[in-house]
PDB file of C-alpha atoms and ligand atoms in Angstrom:
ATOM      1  CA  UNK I 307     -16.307   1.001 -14.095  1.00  0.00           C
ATOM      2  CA  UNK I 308     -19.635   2.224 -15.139  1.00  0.00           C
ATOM      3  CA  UNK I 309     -21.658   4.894 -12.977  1.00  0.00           C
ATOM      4  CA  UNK I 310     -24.066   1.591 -12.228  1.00  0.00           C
ATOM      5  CA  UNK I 311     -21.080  -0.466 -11.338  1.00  0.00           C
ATOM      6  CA  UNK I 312     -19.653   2.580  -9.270  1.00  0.00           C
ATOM      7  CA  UNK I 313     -22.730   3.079  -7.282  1.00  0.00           C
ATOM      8  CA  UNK I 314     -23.184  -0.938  -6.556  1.00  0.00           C
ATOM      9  CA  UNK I 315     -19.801  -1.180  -5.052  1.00  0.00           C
ATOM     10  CA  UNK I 316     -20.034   2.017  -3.057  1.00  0.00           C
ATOM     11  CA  UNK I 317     -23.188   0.157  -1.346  1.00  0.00           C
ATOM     12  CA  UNK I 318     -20.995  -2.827  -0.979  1.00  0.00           C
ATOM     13  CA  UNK I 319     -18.758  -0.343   1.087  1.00  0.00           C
ATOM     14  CA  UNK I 320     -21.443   0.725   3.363  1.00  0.00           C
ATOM     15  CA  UNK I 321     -22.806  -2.583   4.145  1.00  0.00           C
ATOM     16  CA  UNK I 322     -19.191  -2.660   5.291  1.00  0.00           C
ATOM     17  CA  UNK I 323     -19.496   0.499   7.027  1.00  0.00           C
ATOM     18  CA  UNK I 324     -23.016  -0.061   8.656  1.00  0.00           C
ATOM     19  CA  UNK I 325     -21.852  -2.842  10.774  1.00  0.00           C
ATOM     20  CA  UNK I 326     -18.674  -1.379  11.630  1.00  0.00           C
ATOM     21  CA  UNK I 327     -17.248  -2.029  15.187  1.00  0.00           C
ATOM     22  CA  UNK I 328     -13.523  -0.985  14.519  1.00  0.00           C
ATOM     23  CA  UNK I 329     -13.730   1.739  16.949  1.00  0.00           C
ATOM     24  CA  UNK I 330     -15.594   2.292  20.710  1.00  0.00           C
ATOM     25  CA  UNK I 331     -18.421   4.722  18.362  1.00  0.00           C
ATOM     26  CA  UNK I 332     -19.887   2.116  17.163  1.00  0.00           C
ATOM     27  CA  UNK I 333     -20.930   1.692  20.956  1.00  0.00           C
ATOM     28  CA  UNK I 334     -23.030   5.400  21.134  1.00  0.00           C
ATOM     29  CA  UNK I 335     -23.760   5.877  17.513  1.00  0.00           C
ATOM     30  CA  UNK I 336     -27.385   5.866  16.381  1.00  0.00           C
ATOM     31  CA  UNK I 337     -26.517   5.411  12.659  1.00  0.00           C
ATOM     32  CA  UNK I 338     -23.565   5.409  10.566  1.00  0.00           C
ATOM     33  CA  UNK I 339     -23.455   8.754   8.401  1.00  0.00           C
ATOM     34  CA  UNK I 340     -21.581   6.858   5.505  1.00  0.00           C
ATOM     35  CA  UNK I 341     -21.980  10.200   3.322  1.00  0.00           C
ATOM     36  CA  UNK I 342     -24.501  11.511   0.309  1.00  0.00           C
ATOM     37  CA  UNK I 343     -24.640  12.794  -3.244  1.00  0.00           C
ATOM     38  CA  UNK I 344     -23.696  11.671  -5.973  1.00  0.00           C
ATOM     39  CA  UNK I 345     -21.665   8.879  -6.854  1.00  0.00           C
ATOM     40  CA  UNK I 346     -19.987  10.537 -10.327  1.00  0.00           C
ATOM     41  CA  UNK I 347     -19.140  13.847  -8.767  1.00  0.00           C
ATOM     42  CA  UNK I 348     -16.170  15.218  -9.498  1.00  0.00           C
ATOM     43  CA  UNK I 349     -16.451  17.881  -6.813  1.00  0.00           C
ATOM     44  CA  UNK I 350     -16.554  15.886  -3.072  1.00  0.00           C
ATOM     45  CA  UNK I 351     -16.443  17.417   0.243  1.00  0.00           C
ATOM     46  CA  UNK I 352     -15.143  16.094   3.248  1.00  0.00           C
ATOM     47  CA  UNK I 353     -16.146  16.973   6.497  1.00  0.00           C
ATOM     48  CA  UNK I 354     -15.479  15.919  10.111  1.00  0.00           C
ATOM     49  CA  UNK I 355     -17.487  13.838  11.849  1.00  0.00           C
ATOM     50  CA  UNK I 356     -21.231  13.613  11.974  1.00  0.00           C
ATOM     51  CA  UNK I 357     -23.137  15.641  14.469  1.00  0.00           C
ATOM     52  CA  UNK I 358     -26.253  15.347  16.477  1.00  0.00           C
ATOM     53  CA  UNK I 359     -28.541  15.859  13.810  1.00  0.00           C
ATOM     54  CA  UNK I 360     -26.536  13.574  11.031  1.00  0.00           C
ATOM     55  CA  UNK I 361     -26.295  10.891  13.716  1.00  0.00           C
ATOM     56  CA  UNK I 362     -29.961  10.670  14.007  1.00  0.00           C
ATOM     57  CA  UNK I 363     -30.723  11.464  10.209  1.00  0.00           C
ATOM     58  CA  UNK I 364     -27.930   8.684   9.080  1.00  0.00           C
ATOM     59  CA  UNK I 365     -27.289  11.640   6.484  1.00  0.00           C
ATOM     60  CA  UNK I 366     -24.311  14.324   6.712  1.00  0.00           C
ATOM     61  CA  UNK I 367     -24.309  17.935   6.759  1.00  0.00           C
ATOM     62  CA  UNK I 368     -28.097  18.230   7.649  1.00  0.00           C
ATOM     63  CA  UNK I 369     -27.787  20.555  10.734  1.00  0.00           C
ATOM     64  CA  UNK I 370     -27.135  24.193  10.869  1.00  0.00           C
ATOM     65  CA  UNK I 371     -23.315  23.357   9.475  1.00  0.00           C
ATOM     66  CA  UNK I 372     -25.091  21.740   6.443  1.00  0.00           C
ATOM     67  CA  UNK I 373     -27.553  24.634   5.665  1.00  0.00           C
ATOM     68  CA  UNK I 374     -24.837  26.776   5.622  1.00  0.00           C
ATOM     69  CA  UNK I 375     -22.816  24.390   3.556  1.00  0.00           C
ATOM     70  CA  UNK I 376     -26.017  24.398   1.108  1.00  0.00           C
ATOM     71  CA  UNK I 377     -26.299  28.061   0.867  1.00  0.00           C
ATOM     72  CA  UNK I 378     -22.670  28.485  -0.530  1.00  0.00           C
ATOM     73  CA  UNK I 379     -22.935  25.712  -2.923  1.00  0.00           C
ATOM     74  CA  UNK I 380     -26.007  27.895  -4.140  1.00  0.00           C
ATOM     75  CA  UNK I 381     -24.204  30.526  -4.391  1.00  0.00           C
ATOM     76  CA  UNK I 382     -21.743  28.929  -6.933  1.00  0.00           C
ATOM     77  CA  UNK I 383     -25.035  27.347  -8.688  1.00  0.00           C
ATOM     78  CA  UNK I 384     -24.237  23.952  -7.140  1.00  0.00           C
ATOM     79  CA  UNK I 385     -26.877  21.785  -5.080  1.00  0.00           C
ATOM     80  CA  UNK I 386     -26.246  19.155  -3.071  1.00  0.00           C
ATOM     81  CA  UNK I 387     -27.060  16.087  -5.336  1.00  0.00           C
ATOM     82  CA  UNK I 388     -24.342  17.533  -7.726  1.00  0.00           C
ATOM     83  CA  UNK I 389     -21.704  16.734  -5.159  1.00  0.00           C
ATOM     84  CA  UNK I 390     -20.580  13.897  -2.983  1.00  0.00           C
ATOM     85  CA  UNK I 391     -20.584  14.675   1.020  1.00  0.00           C
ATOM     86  CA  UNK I 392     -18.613  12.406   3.444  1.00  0.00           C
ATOM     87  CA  UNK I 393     -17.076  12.986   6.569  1.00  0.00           C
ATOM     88  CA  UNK I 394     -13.405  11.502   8.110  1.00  0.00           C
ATOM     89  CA  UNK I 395     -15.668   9.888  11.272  1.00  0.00           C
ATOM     90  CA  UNK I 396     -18.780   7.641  10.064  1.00  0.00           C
ATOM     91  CA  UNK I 397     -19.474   7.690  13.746  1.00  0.00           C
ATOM     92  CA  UNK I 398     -20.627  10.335  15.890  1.00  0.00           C
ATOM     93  CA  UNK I 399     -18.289  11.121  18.659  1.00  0.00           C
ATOM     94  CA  UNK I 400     -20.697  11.434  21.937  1.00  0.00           C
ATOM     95  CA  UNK I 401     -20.683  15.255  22.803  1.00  0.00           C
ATOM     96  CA  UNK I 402     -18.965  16.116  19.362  1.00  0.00           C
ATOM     97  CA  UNK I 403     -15.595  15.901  20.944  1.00  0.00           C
ATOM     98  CA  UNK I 404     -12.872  15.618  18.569  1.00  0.00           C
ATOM     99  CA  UNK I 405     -12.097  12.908  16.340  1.00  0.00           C
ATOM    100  CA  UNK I 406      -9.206  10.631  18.485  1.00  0.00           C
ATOM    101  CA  UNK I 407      -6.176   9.476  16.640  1.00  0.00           C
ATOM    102  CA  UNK I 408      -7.282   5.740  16.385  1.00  0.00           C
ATOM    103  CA  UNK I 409     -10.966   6.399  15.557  1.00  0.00           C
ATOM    104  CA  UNK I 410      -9.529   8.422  12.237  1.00  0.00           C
ATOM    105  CA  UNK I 411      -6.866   5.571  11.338  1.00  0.00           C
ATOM    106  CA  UNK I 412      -9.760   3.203  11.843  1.00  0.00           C
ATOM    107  CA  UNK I 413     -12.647   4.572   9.735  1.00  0.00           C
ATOM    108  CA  UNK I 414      -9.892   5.986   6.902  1.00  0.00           C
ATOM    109  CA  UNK I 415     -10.449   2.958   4.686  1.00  0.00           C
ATOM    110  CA  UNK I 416     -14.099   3.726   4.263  1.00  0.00           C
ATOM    111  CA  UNK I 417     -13.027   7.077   3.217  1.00  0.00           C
ATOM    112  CA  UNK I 418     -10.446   5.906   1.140  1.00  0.00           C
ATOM    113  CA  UNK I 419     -12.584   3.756  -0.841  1.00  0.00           C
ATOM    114  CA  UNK I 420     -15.480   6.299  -1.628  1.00  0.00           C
ATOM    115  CA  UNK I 421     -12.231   8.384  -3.398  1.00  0.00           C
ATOM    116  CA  UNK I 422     -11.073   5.517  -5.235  1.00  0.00           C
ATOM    117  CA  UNK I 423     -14.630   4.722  -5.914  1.00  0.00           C
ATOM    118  CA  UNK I 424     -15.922   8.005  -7.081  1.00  0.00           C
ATOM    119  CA  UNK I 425     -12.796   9.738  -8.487  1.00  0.00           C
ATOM    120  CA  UNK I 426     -13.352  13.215  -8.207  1.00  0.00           C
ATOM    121  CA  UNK I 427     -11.324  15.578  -9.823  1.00  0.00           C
ATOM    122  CA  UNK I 428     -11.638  18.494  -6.624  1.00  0.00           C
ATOM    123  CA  UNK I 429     -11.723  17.314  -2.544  1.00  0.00           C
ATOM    124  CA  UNK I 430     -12.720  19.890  -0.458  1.00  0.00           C
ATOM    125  CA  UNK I 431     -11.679  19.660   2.628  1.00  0.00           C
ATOM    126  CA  UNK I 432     -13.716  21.380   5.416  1.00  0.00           C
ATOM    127  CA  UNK I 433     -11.602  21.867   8.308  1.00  0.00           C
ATOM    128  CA  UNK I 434      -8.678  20.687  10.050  1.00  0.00           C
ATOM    129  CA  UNK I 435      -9.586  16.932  10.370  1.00  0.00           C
ATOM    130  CA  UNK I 436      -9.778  16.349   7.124  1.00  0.00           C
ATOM    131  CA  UNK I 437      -7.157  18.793   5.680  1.00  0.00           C
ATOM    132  CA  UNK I 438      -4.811  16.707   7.925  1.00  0.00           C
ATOM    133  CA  UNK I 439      -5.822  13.641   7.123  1.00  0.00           C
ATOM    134  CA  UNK I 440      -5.558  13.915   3.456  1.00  0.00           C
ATOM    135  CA  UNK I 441      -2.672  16.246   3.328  1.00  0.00           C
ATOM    136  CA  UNK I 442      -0.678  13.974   5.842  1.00  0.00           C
ATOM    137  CA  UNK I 443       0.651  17.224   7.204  1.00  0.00           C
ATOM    138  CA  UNK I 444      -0.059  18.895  10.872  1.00  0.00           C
ATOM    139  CA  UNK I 445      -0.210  22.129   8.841  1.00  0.00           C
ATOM    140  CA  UNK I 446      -3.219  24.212  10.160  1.00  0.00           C
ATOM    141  CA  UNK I 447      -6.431  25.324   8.403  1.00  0.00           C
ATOM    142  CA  UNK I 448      -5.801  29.013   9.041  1.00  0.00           C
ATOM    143  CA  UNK I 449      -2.905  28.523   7.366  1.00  0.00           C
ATOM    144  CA  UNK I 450      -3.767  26.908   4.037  1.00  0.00           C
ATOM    145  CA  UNK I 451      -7.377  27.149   3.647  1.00  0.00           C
ATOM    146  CA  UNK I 452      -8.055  28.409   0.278  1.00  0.00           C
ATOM    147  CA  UNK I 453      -4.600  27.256  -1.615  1.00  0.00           C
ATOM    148  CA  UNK I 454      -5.557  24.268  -4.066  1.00  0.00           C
ATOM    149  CA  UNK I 455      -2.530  21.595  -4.224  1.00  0.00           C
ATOM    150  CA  UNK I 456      -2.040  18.914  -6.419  1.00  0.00           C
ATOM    151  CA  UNK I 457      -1.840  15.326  -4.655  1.00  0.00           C
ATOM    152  CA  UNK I 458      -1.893  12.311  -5.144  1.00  0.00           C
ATOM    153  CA  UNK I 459      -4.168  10.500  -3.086  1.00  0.00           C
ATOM    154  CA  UNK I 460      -4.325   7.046  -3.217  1.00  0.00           C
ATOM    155  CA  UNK I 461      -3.834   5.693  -7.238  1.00  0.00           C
ATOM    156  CA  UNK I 462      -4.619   9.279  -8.367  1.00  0.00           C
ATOM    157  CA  UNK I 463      -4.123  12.742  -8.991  1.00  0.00           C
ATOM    158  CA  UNK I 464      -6.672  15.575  -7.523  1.00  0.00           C
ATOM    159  CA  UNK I 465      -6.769  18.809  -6.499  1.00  0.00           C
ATOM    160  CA  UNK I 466      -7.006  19.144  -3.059  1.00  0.00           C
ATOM    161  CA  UNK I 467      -8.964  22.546  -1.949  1.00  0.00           C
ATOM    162  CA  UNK I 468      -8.512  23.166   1.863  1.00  0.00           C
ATOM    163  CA  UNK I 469     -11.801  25.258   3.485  1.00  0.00           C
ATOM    164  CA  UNK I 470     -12.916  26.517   6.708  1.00  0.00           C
ATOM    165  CA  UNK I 471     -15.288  24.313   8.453  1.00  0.00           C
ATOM    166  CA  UNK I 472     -18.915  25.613   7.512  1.00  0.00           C
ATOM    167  CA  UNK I 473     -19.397  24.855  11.421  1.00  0.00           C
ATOM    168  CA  UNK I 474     -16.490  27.227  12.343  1.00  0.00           C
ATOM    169  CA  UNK I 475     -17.826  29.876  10.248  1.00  0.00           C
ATOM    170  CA  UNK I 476     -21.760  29.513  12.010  1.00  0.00           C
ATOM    171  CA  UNK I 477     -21.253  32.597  14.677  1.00  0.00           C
ATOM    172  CA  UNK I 478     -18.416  34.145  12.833  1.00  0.00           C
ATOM    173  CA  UNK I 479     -19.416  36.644  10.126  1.00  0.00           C
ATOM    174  CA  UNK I 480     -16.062  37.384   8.785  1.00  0.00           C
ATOM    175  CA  UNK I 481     -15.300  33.734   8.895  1.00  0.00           C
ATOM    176  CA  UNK I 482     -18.526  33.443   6.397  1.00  0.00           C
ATOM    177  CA  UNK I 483     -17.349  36.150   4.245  1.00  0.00           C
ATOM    178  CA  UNK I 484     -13.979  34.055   3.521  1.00  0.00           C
ATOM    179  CA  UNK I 485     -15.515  30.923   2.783  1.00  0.00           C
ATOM    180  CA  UNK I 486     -17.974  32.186   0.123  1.00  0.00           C
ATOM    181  CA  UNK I 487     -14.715  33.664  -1.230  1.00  0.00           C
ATOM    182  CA  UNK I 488     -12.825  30.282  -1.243  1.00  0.00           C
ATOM    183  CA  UNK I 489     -15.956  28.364  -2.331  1.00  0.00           C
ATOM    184  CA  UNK I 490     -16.189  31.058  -5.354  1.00  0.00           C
ATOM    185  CA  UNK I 491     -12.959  29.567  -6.712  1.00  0.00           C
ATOM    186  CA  UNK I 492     -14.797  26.416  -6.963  1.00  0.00           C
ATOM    187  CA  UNK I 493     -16.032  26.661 -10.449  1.00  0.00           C
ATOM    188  CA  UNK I 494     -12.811  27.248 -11.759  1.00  0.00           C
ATOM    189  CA  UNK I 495     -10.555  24.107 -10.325  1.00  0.00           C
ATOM    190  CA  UNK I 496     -13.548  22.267 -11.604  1.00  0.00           C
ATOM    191  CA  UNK I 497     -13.471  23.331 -15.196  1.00  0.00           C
ATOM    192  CA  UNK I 498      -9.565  22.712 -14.890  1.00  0.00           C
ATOM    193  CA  UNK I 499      -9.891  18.800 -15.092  1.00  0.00           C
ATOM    194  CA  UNK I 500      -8.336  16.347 -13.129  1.00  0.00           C
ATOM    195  CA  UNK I 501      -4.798  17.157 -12.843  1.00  0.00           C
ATOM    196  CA  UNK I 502      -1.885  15.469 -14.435  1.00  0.00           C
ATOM    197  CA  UNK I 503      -2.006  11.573 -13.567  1.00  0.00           C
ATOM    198  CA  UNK I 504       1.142   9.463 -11.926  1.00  0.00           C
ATOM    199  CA  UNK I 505       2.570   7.157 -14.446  1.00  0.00           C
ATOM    200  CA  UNK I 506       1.255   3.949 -13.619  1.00  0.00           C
ATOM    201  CA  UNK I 507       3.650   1.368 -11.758  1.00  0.00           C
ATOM    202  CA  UNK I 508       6.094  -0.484 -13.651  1.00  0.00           C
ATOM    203  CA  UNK I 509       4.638  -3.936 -14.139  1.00  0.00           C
ATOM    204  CA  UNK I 510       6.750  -6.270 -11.862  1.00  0.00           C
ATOM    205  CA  UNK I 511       9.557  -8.322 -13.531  1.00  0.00           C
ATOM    206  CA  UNK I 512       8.660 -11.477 -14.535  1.00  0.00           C
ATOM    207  CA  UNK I 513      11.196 -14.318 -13.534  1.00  0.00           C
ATOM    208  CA  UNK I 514      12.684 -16.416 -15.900  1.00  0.00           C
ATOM    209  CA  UNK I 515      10.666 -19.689 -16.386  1.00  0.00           C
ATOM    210  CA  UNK I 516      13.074 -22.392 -17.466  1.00  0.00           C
ATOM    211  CA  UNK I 517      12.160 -24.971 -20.231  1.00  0.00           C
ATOM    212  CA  UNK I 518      11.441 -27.969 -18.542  1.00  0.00           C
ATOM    213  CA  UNK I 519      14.582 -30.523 -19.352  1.00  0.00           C
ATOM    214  CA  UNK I 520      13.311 -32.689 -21.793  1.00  0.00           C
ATOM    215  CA  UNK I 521      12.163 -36.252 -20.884  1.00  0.00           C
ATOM    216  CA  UNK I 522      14.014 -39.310 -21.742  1.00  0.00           C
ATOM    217  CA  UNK I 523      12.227 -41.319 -23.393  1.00  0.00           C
ATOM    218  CA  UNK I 524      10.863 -44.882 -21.612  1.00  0.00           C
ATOM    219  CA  UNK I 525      11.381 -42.921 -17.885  1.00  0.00           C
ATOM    220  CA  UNK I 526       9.051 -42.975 -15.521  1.00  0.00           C
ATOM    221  CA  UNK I 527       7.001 -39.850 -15.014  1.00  0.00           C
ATOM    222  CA  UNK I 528       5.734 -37.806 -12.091  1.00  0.00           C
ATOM    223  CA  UNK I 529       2.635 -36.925 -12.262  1.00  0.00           C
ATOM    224  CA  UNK I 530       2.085 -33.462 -11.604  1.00  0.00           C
ATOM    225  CA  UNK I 531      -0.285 -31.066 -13.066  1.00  0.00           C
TER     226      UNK I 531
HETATM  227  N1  URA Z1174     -19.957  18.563  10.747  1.00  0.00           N
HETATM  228  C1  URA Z1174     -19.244  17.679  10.028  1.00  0.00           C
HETATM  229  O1  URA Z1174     -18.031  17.732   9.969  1.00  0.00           O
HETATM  230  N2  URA Z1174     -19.909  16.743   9.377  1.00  0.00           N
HETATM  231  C2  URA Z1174     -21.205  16.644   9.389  1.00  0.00           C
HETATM  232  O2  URA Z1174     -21.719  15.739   8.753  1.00  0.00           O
HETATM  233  C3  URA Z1174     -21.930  17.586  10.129  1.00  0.00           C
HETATM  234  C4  URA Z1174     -21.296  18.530  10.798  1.00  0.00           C
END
């Protein structure tokens, strides 16, 4: 698939996406943040949920979160049209509550797609929504933030970079100080590749078709075709 192709059927997703009533946000959203950047990246992020400001923008990361989100890409001489930005929610969740169990099994396949779609070679995950949700593991941000993993994630390989939520980080300086150090690594998984990819399946066994018997001559025939 061609980056033209690739872009046309990531629209065909949101049109998906825009009308989306799987869950009760569709009943308080304003827009549906579907997600930004570019559609070749090979570094994406993947945030939360979309906040006040990316509820009424219909873009993500464009409050205080995002700015901050901006400056450390800067500071590893990315900008934001380099990468791809999506979130777990497409929805706001009224009061920015946290995601609910259902809301993130319903809006996954929108996620899932833009992967498939855009292939990139790094997810970074910012927080603990989305390092669950990808790692399929209750394991903690705290925890694993910083420690790159190899995963499969749907039909491929990628290397999966857990990170603080920008968000968390906002009124914690030390907090800041650790992300810029985990973003700093950035570069590096990047110029690594996509990891080693899973062998693809074995095509399915074919039954055997049997010759047809032969007809006798001068009988009648059914007339299939
Ligand atoms: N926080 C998120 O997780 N996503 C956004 O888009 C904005 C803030």
């Amino acid at each position: 698939m061609d980056a033209t192709e690739r872009r046309e059927a990531l629209k065909a997703v949101y049109e998906q996406a825009r009308v989306c009533r799987d869950c009760v946000l569709h009943e308080t959203r304003t827009t549906v943040v579907f997600g930004a950047g570019n559609a070749d990246a090979d570094l994406m992020f993947v945030g939360e949920a979309p906040g006040k400001t990316e509820d009424q923008q219909g873009l993500p990361f464009v409050g205080q979160a995002g700015k901050l989100l901006e400056r450390l890409l800067g500071e590893i001489g990315l900008e934001r049209k380099d990468v791809f930005i999506a979130n777990t929610l497409k929805c706001r969740p009224p009061g920015n509550r946290d995601p609910n169990p259902g809301e993130l099994a319903a809006c996954r396949k929108y996620l899932f797609s833009q992967l498939e779609l855009i292939q990139p070679t790094v997810i970074a995950t910012l927080g603990n929504f989305a390092t669950k949700l990808l790692r399929e593991d209750p394991t903690g941000i705290t925890r694993i933030h910083g420690v790159v993993e190899e995963r499969v994630i749907g039909p491929r390989a990628v290397r999966l970079y857990p990170l603080f939520h920008p968000a968390a980080a906002l009124y914690t300086r030390s907090m800041v100080d650790v992300l810029s150090e985990d973003f700093a690594r950035i570069p590096d998984l990047m110029a690594q590749g996509p990891p080693p990819q899973p062998a693809p399946p074995e095509p399915e066994p074919q039954p055997d078709v049997a010759e047809p018997p032969e007809e006798e001559s001068g009988g009648e025939q059914l007339g299939l075709f």
